[in-house]
Short mmCIF file of C-alpha atoms and ligand atoms in Angstrom, two decimals:
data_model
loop_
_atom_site.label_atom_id
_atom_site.label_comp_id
_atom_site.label_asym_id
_atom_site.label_seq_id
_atom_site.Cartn_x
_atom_site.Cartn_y
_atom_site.Cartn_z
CA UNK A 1 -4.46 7.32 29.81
CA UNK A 2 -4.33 3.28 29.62
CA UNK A 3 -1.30 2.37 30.44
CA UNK A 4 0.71 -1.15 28.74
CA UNK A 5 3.43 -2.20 31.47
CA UNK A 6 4.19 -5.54 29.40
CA UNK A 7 4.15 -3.57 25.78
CA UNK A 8 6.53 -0.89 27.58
CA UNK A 9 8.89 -3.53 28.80
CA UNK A 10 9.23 -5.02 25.47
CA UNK A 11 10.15 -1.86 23.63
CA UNK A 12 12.30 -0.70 26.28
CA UNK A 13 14.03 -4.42 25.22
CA UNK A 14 13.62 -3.82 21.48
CA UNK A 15 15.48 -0.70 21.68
CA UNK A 16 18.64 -1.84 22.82
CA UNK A 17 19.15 -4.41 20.05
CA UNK A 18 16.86 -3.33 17.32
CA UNK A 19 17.23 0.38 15.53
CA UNK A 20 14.09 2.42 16.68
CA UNK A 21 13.09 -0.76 18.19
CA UNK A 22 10.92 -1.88 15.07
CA UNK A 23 11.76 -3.33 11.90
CA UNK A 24 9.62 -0.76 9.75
CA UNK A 25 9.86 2.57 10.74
CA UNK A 26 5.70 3.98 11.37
CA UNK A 27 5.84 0.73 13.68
CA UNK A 28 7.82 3.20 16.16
CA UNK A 29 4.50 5.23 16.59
CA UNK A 30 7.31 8.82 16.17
CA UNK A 31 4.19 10.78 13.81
CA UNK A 32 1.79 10.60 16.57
CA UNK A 33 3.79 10.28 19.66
CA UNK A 34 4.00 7.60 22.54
CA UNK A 35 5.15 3.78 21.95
CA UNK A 36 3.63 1.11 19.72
CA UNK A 37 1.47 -1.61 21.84
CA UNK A 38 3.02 -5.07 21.18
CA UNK A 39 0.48 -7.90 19.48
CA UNK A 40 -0.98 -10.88 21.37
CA UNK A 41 -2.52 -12.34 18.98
CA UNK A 42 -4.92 -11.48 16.26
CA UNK A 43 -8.44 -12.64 14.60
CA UNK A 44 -10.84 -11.13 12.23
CA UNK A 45 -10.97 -7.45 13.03
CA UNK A 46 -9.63 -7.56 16.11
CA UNK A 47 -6.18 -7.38 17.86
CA UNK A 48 -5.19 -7.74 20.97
CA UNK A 49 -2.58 -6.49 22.70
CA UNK A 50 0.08 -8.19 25.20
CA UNK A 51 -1.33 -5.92 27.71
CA UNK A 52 -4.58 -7.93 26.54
CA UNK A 53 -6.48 -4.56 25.02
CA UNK A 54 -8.72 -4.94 22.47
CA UNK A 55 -8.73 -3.13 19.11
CA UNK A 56 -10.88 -2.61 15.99
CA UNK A 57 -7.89 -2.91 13.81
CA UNK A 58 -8.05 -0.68 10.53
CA UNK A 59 -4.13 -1.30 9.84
CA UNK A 60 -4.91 -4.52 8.67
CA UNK A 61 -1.29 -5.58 8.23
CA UNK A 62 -1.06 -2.77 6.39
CA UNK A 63 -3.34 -4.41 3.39
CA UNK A 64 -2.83 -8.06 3.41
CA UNK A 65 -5.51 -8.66 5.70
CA UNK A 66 -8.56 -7.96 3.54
CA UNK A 67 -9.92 -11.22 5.34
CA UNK A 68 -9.25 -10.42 8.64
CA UNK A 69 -6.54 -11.72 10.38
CA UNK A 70 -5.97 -15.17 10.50
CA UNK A 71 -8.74 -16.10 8.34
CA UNK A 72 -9.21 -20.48 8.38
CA UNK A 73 -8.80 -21.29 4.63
CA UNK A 74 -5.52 -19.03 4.51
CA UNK A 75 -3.99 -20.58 7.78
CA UNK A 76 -5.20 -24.13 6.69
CA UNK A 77 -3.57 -23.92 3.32
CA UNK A 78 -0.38 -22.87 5.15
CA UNK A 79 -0.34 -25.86 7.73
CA UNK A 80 -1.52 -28.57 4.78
CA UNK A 81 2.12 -26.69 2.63
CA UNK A 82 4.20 -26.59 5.58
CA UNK A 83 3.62 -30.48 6.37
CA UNK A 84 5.29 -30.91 2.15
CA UNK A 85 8.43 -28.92 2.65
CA UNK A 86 8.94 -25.06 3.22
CA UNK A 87 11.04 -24.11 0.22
CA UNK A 88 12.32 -25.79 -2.36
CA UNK A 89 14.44 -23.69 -4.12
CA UNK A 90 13.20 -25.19 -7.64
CA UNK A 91 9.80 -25.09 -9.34
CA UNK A 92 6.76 -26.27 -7.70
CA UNK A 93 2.93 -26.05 -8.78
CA UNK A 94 1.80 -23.28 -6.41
CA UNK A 95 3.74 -21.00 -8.74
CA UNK A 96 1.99 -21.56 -11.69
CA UNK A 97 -1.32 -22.00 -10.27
CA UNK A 98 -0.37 -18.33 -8.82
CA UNK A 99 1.18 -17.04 -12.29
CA UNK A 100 -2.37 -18.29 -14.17
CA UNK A 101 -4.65 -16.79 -11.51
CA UNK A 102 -2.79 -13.64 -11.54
CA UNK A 103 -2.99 -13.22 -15.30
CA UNK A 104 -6.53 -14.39 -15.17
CA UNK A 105 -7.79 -11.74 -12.87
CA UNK A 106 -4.94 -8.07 -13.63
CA UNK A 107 -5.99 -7.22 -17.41
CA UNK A 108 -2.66 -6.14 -18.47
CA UNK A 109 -0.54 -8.97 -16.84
CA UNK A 110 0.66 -11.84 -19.27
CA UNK A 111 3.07 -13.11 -17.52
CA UNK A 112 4.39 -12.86 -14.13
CA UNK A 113 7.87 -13.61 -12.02
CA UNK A 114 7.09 -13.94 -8.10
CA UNK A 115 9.48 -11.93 -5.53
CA UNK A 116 9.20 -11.58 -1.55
CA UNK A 117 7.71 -7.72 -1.10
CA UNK A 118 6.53 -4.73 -3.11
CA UNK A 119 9.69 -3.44 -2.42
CA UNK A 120 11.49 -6.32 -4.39
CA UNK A 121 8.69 -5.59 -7.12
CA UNK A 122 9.09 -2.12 -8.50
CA UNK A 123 13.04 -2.51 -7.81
CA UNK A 124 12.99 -5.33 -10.47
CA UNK A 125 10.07 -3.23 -12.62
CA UNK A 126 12.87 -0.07 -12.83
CA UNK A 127 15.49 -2.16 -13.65
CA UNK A 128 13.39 -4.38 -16.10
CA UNK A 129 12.00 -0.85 -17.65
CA UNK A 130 15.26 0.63 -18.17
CA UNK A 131 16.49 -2.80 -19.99
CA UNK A 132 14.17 -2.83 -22.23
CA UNK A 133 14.18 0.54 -23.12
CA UNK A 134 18.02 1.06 -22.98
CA UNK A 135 16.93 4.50 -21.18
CA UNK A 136 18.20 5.55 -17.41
CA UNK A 137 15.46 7.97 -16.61
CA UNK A 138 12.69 7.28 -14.15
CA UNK A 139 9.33 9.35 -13.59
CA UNK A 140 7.67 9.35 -10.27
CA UNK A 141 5.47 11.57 -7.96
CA UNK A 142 5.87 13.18 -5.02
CA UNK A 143 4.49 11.71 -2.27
CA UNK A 144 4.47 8.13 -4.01
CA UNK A 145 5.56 5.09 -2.08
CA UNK A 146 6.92 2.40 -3.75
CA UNK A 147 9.21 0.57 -1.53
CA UNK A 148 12.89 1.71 -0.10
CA UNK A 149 14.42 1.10 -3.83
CA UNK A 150 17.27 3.76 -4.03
CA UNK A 151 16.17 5.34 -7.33
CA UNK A 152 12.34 5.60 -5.92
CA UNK A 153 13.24 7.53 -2.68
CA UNK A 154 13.18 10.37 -4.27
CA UNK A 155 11.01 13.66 -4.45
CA UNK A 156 10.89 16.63 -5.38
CA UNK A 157 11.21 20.07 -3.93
CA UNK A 158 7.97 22.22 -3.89
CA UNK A 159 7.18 24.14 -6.56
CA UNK A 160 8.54 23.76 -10.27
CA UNK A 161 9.87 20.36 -11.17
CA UNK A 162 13.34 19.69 -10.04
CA UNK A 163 15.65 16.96 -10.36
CA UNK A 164 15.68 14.55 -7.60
CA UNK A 165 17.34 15.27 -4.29
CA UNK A 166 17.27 11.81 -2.43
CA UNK A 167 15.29 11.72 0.83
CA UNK A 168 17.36 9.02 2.64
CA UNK A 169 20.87 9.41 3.30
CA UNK A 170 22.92 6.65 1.58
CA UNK A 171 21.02 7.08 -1.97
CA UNK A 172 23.73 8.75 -4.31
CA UNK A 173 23.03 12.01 -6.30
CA UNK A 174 23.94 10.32 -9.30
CA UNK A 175 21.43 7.99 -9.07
CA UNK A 176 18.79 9.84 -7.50
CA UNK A 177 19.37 12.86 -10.75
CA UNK A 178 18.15 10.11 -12.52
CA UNK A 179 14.96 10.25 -11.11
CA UNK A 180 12.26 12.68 -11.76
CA UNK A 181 9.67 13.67 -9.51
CA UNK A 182 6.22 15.43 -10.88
CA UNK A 183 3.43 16.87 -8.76
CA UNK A 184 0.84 14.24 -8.89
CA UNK A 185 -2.41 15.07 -10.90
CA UNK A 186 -0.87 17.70 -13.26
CA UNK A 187 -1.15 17.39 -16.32
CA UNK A 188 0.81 20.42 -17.48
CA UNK A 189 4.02 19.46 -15.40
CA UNK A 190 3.75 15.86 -16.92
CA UNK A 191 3.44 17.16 -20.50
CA UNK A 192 6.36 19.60 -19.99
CA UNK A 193 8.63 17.10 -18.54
CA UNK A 194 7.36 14.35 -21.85
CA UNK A 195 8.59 17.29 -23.99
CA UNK A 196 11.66 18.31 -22.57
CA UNK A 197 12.93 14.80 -22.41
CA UNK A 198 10.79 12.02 -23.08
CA UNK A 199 13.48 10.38 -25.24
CA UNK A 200 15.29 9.37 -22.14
CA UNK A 201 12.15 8.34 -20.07
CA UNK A 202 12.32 4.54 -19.61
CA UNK A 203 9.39 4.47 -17.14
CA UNK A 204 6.68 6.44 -15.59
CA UNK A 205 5.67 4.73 -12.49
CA UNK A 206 3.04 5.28 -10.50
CA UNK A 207 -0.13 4.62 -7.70
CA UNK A 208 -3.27 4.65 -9.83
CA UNK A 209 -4.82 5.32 -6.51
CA UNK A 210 -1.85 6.62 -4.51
CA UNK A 211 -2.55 5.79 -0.89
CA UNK A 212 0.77 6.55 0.78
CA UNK A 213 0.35 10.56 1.34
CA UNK A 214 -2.92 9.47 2.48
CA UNK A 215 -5.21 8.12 0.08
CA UNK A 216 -5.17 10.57 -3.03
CA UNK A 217 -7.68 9.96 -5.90
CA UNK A 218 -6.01 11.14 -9.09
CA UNK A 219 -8.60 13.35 -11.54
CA UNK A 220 -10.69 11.63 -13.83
CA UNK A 221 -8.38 11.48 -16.88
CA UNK A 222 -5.38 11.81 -15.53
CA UNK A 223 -4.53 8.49 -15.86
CA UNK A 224 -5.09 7.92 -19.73
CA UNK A 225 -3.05 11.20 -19.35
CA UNK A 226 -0.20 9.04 -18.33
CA UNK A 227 -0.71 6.38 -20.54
CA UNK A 228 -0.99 8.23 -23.57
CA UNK A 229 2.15 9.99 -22.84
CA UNK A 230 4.13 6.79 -22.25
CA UNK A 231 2.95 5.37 -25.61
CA UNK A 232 3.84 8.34 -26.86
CA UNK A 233 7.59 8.96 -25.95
CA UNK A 234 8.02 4.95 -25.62
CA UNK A 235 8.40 4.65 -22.31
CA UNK A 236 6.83 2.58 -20.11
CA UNK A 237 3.99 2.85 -17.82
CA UNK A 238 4.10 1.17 -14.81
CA UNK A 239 1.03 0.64 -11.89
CA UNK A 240 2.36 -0.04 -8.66
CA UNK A 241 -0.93 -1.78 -7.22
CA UNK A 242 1.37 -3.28 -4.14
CA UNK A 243 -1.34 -1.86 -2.33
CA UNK A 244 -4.51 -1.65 -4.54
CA UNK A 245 -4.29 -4.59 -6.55
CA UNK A 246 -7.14 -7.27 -5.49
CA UNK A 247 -7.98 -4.87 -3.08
CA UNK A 248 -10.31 -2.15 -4.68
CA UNK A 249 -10.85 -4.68 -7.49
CA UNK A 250 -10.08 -8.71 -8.46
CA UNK A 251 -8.31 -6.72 -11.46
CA UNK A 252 -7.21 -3.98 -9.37
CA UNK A 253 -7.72 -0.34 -10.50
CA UNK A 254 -6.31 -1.05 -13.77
CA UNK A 255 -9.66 -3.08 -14.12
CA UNK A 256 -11.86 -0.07 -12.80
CA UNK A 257 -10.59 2.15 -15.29
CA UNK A 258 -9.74 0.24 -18.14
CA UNK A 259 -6.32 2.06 -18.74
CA UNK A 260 -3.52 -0.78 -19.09
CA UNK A 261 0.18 -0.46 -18.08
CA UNK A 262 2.78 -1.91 -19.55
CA UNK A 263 3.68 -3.47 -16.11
CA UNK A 264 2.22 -3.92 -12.95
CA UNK A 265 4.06 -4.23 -9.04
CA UNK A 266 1.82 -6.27 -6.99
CA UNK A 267 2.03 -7.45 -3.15
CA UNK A 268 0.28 -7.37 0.07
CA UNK A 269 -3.22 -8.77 -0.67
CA UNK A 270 -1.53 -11.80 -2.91
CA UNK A 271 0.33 -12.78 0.04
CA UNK A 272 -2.05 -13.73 2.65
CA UNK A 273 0.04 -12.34 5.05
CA UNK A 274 3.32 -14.01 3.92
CA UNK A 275 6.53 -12.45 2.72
CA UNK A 276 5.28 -11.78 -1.39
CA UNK A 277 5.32 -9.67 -3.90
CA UNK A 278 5.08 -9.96 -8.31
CA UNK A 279 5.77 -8.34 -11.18
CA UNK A 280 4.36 -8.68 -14.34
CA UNK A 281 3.04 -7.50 -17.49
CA UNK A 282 3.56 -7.77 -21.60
CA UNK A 283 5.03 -10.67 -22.41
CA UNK A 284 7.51 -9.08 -24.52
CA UNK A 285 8.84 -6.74 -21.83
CA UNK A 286 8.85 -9.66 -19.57
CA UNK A 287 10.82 -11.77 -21.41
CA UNK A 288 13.97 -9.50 -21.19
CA UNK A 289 14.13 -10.91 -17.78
CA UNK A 290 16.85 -13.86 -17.31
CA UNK A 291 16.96 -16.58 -18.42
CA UNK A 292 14.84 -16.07 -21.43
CA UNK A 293 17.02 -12.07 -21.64
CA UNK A 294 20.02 -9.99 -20.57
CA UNK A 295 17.94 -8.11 -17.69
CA UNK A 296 18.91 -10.49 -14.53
CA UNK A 297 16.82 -11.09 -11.47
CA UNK A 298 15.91 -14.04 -8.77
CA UNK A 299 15.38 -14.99 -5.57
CA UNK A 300 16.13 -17.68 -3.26
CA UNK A 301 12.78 -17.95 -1.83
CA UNK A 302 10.97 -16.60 -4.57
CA UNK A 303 7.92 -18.56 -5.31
CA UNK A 304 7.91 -20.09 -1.67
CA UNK A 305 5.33 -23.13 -1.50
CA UNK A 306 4.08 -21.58 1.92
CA UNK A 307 3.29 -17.97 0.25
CA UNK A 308 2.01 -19.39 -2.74
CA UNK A 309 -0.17 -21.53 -0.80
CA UNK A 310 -1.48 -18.39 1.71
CA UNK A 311 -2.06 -16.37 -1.60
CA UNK A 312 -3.57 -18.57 -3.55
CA UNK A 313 -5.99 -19.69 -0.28
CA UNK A 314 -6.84 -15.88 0.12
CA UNK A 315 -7.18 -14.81 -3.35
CA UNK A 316 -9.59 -17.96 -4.35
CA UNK A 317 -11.62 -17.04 -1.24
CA UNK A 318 -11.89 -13.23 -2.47
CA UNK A 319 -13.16 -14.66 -5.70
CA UNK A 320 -15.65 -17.19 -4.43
CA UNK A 321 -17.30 -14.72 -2.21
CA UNK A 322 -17.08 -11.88 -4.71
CA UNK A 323 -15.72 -10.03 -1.28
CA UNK A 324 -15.12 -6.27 -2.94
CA UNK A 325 -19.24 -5.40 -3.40
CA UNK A 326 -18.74 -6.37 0.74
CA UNK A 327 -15.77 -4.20 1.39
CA UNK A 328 -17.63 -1.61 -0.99
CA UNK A 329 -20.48 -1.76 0.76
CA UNK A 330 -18.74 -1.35 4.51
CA UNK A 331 -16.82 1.51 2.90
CA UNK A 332 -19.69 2.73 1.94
CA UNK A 333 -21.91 2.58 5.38
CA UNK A 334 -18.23 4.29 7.05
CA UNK A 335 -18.55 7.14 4.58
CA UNK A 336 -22.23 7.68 5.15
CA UNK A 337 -21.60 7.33 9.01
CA UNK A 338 -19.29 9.92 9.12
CA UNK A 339 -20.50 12.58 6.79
CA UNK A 340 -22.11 14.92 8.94
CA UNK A 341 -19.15 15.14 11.36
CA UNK A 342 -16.42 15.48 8.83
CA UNK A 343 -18.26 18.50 7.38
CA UNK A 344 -18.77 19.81 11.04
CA UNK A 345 -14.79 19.26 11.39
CA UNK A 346 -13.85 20.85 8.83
CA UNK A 347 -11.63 17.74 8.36
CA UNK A 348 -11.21 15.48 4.76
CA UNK A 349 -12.50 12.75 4.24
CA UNK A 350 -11.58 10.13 1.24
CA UNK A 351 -12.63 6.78 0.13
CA UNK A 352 -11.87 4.09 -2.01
CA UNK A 353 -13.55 0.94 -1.56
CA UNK A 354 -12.37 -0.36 1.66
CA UNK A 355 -9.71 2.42 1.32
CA UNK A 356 -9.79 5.72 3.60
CA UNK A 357 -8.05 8.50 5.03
CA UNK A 358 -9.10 11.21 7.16
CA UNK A 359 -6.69 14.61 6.63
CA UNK A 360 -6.91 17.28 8.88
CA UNK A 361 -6.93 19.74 6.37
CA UNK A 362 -9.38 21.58 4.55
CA UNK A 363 -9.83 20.25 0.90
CA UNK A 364 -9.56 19.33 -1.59
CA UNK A 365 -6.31 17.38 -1.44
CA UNK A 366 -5.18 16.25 -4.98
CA UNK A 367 -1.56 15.83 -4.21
CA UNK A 368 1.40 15.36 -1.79
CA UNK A 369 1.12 19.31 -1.80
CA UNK A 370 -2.47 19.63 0.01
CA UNK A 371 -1.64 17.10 2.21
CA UNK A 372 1.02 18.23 4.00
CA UNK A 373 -0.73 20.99 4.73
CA UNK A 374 -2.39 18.45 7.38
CA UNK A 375 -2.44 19.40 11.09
CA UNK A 376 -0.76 16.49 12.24
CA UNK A 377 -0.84 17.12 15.70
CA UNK A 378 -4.85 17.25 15.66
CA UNK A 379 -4.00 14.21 14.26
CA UNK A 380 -2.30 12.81 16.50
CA UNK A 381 -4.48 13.81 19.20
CA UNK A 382 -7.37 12.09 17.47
CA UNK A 383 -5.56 9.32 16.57
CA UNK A 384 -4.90 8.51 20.68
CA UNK A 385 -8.60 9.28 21.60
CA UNK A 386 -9.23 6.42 19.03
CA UNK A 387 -6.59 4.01 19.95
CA UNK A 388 -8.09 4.55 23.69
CA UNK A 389 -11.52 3.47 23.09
CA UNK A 390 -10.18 0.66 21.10
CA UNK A 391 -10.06 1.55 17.12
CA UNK A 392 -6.87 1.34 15.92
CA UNK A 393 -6.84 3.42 12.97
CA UNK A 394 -3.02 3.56 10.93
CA UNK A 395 -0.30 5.57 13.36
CA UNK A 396 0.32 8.41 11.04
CA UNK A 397 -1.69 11.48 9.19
CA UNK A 398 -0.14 10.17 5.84
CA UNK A 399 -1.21 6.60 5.93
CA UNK A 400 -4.70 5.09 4.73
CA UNK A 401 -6.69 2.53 6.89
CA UNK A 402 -8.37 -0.75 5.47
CA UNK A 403 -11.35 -2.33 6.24
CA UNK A 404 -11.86 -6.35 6.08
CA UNK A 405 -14.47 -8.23 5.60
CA UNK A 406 -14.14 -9.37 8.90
CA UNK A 407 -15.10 -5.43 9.80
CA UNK A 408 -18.60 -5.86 10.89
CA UNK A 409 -21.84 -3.96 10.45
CA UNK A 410 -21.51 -3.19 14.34
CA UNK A 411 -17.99 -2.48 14.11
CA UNK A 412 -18.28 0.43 12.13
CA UNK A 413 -21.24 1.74 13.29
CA UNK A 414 -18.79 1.49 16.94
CA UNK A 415 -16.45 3.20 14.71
CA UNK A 416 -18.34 6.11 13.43
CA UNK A 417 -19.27 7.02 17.11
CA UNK A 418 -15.21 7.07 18.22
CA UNK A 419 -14.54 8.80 15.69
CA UNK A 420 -17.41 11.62 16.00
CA UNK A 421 -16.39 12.43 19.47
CA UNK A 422 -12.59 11.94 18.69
CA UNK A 423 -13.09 14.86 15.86
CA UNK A 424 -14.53 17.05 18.51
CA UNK A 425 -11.91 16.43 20.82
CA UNK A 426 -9.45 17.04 18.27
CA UNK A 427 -10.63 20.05 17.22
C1 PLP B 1 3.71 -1.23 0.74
C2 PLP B 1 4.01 -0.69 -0.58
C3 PLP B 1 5.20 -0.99 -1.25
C4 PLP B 1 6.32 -1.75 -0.61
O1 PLP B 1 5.97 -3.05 -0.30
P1 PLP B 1 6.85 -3.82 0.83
O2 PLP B 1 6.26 -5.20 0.82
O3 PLP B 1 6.66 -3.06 2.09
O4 PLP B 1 8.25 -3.81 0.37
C5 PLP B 1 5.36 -0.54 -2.55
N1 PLP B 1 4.40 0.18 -3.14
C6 PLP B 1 3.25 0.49 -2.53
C7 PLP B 1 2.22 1.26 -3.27
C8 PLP B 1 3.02 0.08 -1.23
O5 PLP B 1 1.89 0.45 -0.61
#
């Protein structure tokens, strides 16, 4: 067992003055056991620890670094901002360069208001949604993440669609009954719920590729599904692609499958690793906001010269480099590396582009459902044997782990052979 005297120390320290002693709670390492390691420093694929490990990082920053970690032109663009001023507080020309690019490259966005997380971004799409619609209800799935907004920590219990039940304390009942929570990638339930009440529906809002149960394909249709039954009842559709927007695509996956929402929650990726998030989408929905409309929403920081600069750095080098038939590619060579052994294991295996998640479970997992049925101490177990021989993989069975293009050739071959005897130890 390696042992990290200096990373111990520090979260023996943390815990006195900091809840959990992390600011995020999967930071506290609770699903598989043991303490976090605290970060050194950290370049391309690699992190290193303060108890100076070394790991093959598949956590990424949780998304944002789909370069690698501190990647030059993103940490040169932030040192040639910082030197002109670090917020302004009124407009500068980051923010449109940002709100152009951005409508450029998502298909459904035509215009665009900048925020500080994901979190900040589907808050402001629910209340935007129910503006506009003069409706209270919201639709979501179970096992969805879409930030800590009250009226999205919700889910349902098993079974039959109920209405919500909040899953943090501090979320009111009245609020969370407002919420609706389906079993994602069914149909039925969805079309039941449309008819019952679609006339007080003001949004249905979703992952098109929902990665936070682990990484969950939905069914081939199943999204036009959705869409047609917003346009339908005249409620809103709404993609949050915090985490796959210019990650499995440049136009995220409402460019992969051509269906359109009427509004989009971005993050993660756009940031370089700064504090961002966006919202956008029809114009006309969009221009309900304040000050062009009654729906109000702002933000001190929002628009922040150094984030625009880090995002706009990142996202121009994704373009140039045409980086996702790369991260495809690696995906791809992880996939085929592991194929054998996952069937041996008995284990299930899912990919998106540079998207994956390994559940202990036997498939096929289409929703929050399957999932839990994961063994999540195998997991655990497996996810230590990793984390030993240096591959960090994300610190809980309902996570998904990225790959950079950092992530080299070697590095996942490296990785295939951890995690081929880590299965067998698991097992
Ligand atoms: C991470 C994430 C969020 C929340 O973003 P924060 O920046 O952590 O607030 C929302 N939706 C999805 C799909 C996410 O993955």
């Amino acid at each position: 067992m390696t042992t990290r005297p200096r990373s111990r120390e520090l979260f023996a320290a943390a815990r006195q003055r900091i809840p959990g002693g992390v600011n995020s709670p999967v930071r506290a390492f609770r699903s598989v056991g043991g303490e976090p390691f605290f970060v050194d420093h950290a370049a391309g694929a690699r992190i290193r620890d303060v108890d100076g490990q070394e790991y093959i990082d598949y956590v990424g920053t949780w998304g944002p670094a789909i370069l690698g970690h501190a990647p030059a032109v993103v940490v040169e663009a932030v040192r040639a901002a910082a030197g002109r001023g670090l917020s302004y507080g009124i407009p500068n020309p980051l923010e449109v360069e940002m709100a152009e690019l951005i409508c450029a490259w998502v298909p459904s966005v035509e215009k665009v208001r900048m925020v500080n997380s994901g979190t900040e971004a589907t808050m402001s799409c629910v209340r935007l949604a129910r503006g506009f619609t003069g409706r209270d209800k919201i639709v979501k799935f179970d096992g969805c993440y879409h930030g800590h907004v009250d009226s999205l920590l919700v889910r349902a219990g098993s079974g039959a669609l109920t209405h919500g039940r909040p899953d943090s304390a501090g979320v009111p009942a009245d609020l969370a009954a407002l919420t609706i929570t389906l079993p994602f990638n069914n149909a039925a339930e969805l079309e039941a719920t449309f008819a019952r009440e679609g006339g007080a529906i003001a949004a249905v809002m979703v992952e098109p590729v929902p990665a936070n149960a682990g990484l969950i394909p939905p069914r081939p249709g199943y999204l036009a599904k959705l869409r047609e039954a917003c346009t339908a009842h005249g409620a809103l559709l709404v993609f949050d692609e915090v985490m796959t927007g210019f990650r499995l695509a440049k136009g995220g996956v409402q460019e992969l499958t051509g269906i359109r929402p009427d509004l989009t929650a971005m993050g993660k990726v756009m940031g370089g690793g700064l504090p961002v998030g966006a919202f956008g989408g029809r114009a006309d929905v969009m221009d309900h906001l304040a000050p062009e409309g009654p729906v109000y929403q702002a933000g001190t920081l929002s628009g922040n010269p150094l984030a625009m600069a880090a995002g706009l750095a990142q996202l121009r080098e994704l373009g140039r480099t045409a980086a996702w038939t790369r991260l495809e590619e690696l995906g791809r060579q992880l996939e085929d590396g592991l194929r054998g052994d996952v069937a041996a294991s008995g284990v299930t295996f899912h990919r998106a582009g540079s998207m994956f998640s390994l559940f202990f479970a036997e498939g096929p997992v289409q929703d929050a459902d399957d999932a839990k049925k994961s063994d999540t101490a195998k997991f655990a177990k497996f996810f230590h044997y990793c984390l030993e021989r240096g591959v960090y993989f994300p610190p809980s069975q309902f996570e998904t782990g990225f790959i950079s293009t950092a992530h080299t050739d070697e590095d996942i071959v490296r990785t295939v052979e951890v995690v081929a005897q880590a299965l067998r130890h698991a097992a």
